[in-house]
Amino acid sequence: MLEFYTNPMSRGQIARWALEEVGQPYEEHIIAYGPEMKSEPYLAINPMGKVPAIRHQGKVVTECPAIISYLAETFPEAGLLPDADDRADYIRWLFFTAGPFEQAVTTKALGWEPSAEQSAMAGFGHFDLVMKVVDELLSSRDYVCGDRFTAADIYRGSQILFGITMGSIPKLDSFKAYAARMAARPASQKAKARDDELIAAQQAANS
């Protein structure tokens, strides 16, 4: 049995989508922000005191791209791995999303952007460059690996969907079209419905 540690208002939404895509049963553990997330029992799962995390066959996996990759490789019957010819694109853009894309969006959200000199040192260069690269990619293909959905689209899709919703990335035509394809996936809809249900319950309990 897979064990899933999450909070609905977190990047756990990304991992839940991946879990729904592989279609394996999992046990859900909702970890509250604050003392519970920093408690000794949970720190034994993830010493960073953050969610999401999964535990499977006695091993713990943290960090969304790692969780997605682990699930895709552990359950290949789900069809989330790329074809041999697309493996380079799969690895390249999965890590690009985890690295330059997330760094660019996060630093801008925190109110810091590198100067022209600093951009030469920063791995992501600068925000506009990252958005341009992703726009060019998604304008030329439907998915990260061409015409077929893979696990890399779970991570890229989550970032695009979240960014458009929160206004942290520009609403470019290629981004909106890609987001619509991602949101239409049954596993994405099932995962979102569960997290929305949990968020509503938390809000009701706090009101």
C-alpha positions as MATLAB code, in Angstrom:
seq = 'MLEFYTNPMSRGQIARWALEEVGQPYEEHIIAYGPEMKSEPYLAINPMGKVPAIRHQGKVVTECPAIISYLAETFPEAGLLPDADDRADYIRWLFFTAGPFEQAVTTKALGWEPSAEQSAMAGFGHFDLVMKVVDELLSSRDYVCGDRFTAADIYRGSQILFGITMGSIPKLDSFKAYAARMAARPASQKAKARDDELIAAQQAANS';
ca = [
       0.000    0.000    0.000;
       1.197    3.479   -0.856;
       1.027    6.012    1.958;
       0.522    9.643    0.998;
       1.339   12.527    3.341;
      -0.151   15.821    2.246;
      -2.053   18.975    2.979;
      -4.656   20.020    0.398;
      -3.285   23.574    0.334;
       0.194   22.553   -0.739;
       2.242   21.014   -3.531;
       0.643   17.801   -2.363;
      -1.932   18.518   -5.063;
       0.757   17.689   -7.626;
       1.584   14.350   -6.014;
      -2.099   13.458   -5.663;
      -2.603   13.974   -9.392;
       0.305   11.593  -10.041;
      -1.194    9.035   -7.660;
      -4.523    9.221   -9.455;
      -2.797    8.818  -12.817;
      -1.112    5.571  -11.757;
      -4.415    4.326  -10.363;
      -2.992    2.469   -7.374;
      -4.762    2.489   -3.991;
      -3.168    4.723   -1.389;
      -3.660    5.642    2.239;
      -4.070    9.367    2.804;
      -2.523   11.178    5.774;
      -3.503   14.837    6.100;
      -0.749   16.765    7.888;
      -1.722   20.115    9.387;
       0.528   23.126    9.057;
       2.212   24.190   12.274;
       3.142   21.850   15.120;
       2.001   18.640   13.422;
       4.080   19.217   10.299;
       7.123   19.947   12.461;
       6.443   17.150   14.948;
       8.892   14.335   15.576;
       6.629   11.665   14.011;
       6.372   13.576   10.752;
       9.994   14.715   10.774;
      10.847   11.017   10.810;
       9.091   10.847    7.432;
      10.466   14.104    6.011;
      13.150   15.912    8.029;
      12.326   19.092    6.089;
       8.944   19.175    7.790;
       7.166   19.718    4.492;
       4.613   17.925    2.332;
       4.116   15.999    0.157;
       5.796   12.696    0.825;
       4.975    9.118   -0.035;
       6.035    5.879    1.599;
       6.072    2.632   -0.364;
       7.587   -0.706    0.571;
       9.419    0.871    3.492;
      10.989    3.675    1.453;
      10.125    7.370    1.642;
      10.147    9.659   -1.390;
       9.857   13.440   -1.075;
       9.919   16.342   -3.589;
       7.247   16.421   -6.280;
       9.357   15.602   -9.349;
      10.939   12.697   -7.475;
       7.530   11.397   -6.394;
       6.182   11.687   -9.929;
       9.218    9.929  -11.399;
       9.101    7.173   -8.784;
       5.432    6.463   -9.407;
       5.860    6.442  -13.188;
       8.774    3.990  -12.992;
       7.281    1.796  -10.264;
       3.963    1.422  -12.082;
       4.907    1.403  -15.790;
       1.548   -0.084  -16.701;
       0.083    3.395  -16.162;
       1.820    4.493  -19.362;
       3.415    7.614  -17.896;
       6.944    6.910  -19.096;
       8.167    8.274  -22.444;
       8.927    6.258  -25.528;
      12.633    5.647  -26.093;
      12.809    8.394  -28.709;
      11.292   10.917  -26.283;
      13.382   10.073  -23.232;
      15.760   13.012  -23.712;
      12.878   15.511  -23.913;
      11.213   13.873  -20.914;
      14.272   14.200  -18.685;
      15.224   17.631  -19.987;
      11.871   19.310  -19.422;
      11.065   17.537  -16.163;
      14.265   18.926  -14.660;
      13.795   22.298  -16.356;
      10.435   22.628  -14.617;
      11.915   21.602  -11.262;
      14.870   23.945  -11.712;
      14.710   27.114  -13.833;
      10.912   27.341  -14.065;
      10.203   26.979  -10.353;
      13.160   29.191   -9.406;
      12.052   31.956  -11.747;
       8.451   31.941  -10.517;
       9.401   31.681   -6.838;
      11.978   34.454   -6.847;
       9.590   36.803   -8.633;
       6.794   35.974   -6.169;
       9.194   36.792   -3.334;
       9.865   40.181   -4.893;
      13.386   39.551   -6.160;
      14.618   39.392   -9.706;
      18.281   39.217  -10.670;
      20.013   42.178  -12.232;
      21.552   41.817  -15.677;
      24.842   40.855  -14.066;
      23.242   38.474  -11.569;
      21.232   36.712  -14.296;
      24.481   35.351  -15.691;
      25.036   33.561  -12.381;
      21.431   32.491  -11.740;
      20.636   29.100  -13.222;
      17.309   30.336  -14.558;
      18.696   33.520  -16.086;
      15.628   35.683  -15.600;
      11.840   35.288  -15.473;
      11.027   36.558  -18.974;
      13.582   34.226  -20.539;
      12.102   31.185  -18.801;
       8.567   32.117  -19.877;
       9.776   32.592  -23.461;
      11.406   29.160  -23.529;
       8.285   27.440  -22.187;
       6.022   29.413  -24.523;
       8.068   28.320  -27.532;
       7.905   24.686  -26.417;
       4.150   24.622  -25.770;
       3.432   26.517  -28.976;
       5.091   23.727  -30.951;
       3.584   20.634  -29.312;
       0.633   19.478  -27.224;
       2.681   17.776  -24.517;
       6.208   17.836  -23.144;
       7.031   14.767  -25.237;
       5.233   15.755  -28.414;
       1.820   14.195  -28.899;
       1.635   11.923  -25.832;
       0.987   12.712  -22.169;
       3.736   11.568  -19.769;
       4.624   12.035  -16.125;
       6.568   15.162  -17.086;
       3.238   16.780  -17.967;
       1.964   16.235  -14.435;
       4.680   18.508  -13.091;
       4.685   20.987  -15.956;
       0.884   20.978  -16.044;
       0.573   21.602  -12.317;
       2.934   24.575  -12.525;
       1.076   26.077  -15.484;
      -2.377   25.512  -13.974;
      -1.335   26.998  -10.633;
       0.518   29.890  -12.224;
      -2.404   30.934  -14.404;
      -4.861   30.648  -11.509;
      -2.674   32.640   -9.112;
      -1.420   35.142  -11.680;
       2.214   34.232  -11.122;
       2.840   33.555  -14.823;
       1.543   35.368  -17.911;
      -1.669   34.077  -19.480;
      -0.131   33.304  -22.836;
      -2.229   31.491  -25.438;
       0.047   28.453  -25.368;
      -0.158   28.299  -21.571;
      -3.959   28.541  -21.546;
      -4.368   25.853  -24.200;
      -1.975   23.521  -22.386;
      -3.698   24.169  -19.053;
      -7.047   23.251  -20.591;
      -5.652   19.927  -21.823;
      -4.251   19.176  -18.373;
      -7.435   20.149  -16.539;
      -9.474   17.877  -18.812;
      -7.687   14.719  -17.689;
      -9.939   12.530  -15.485;
      -7.144   11.901  -12.965;
      -6.503   15.636  -12.669;
     -10.197   16.274  -12.077;
     -10.458   13.483   -9.500;
      -7.421   14.745   -7.592;
      -8.655   18.336   -7.643;
     -12.114   17.305   -6.440;
     -10.617   15.524   -3.423;
      -8.368   18.438   -2.491;
     -11.212   20.925   -2.953;
     -13.334   18.765   -0.646;
     -10.624   18.759    2.011;
     -10.047   22.523    1.705;
     -13.781   23.178    2.101;
     -13.863   20.975    5.201;
     -10.874   22.795    6.703;
     -12.423   26.179    6.029;
     -15.738   25.089    7.555;
     -13.940   23.804   10.656;
     -12.081   27.111   11.062;
     -15.124   29.344   10.601;
];
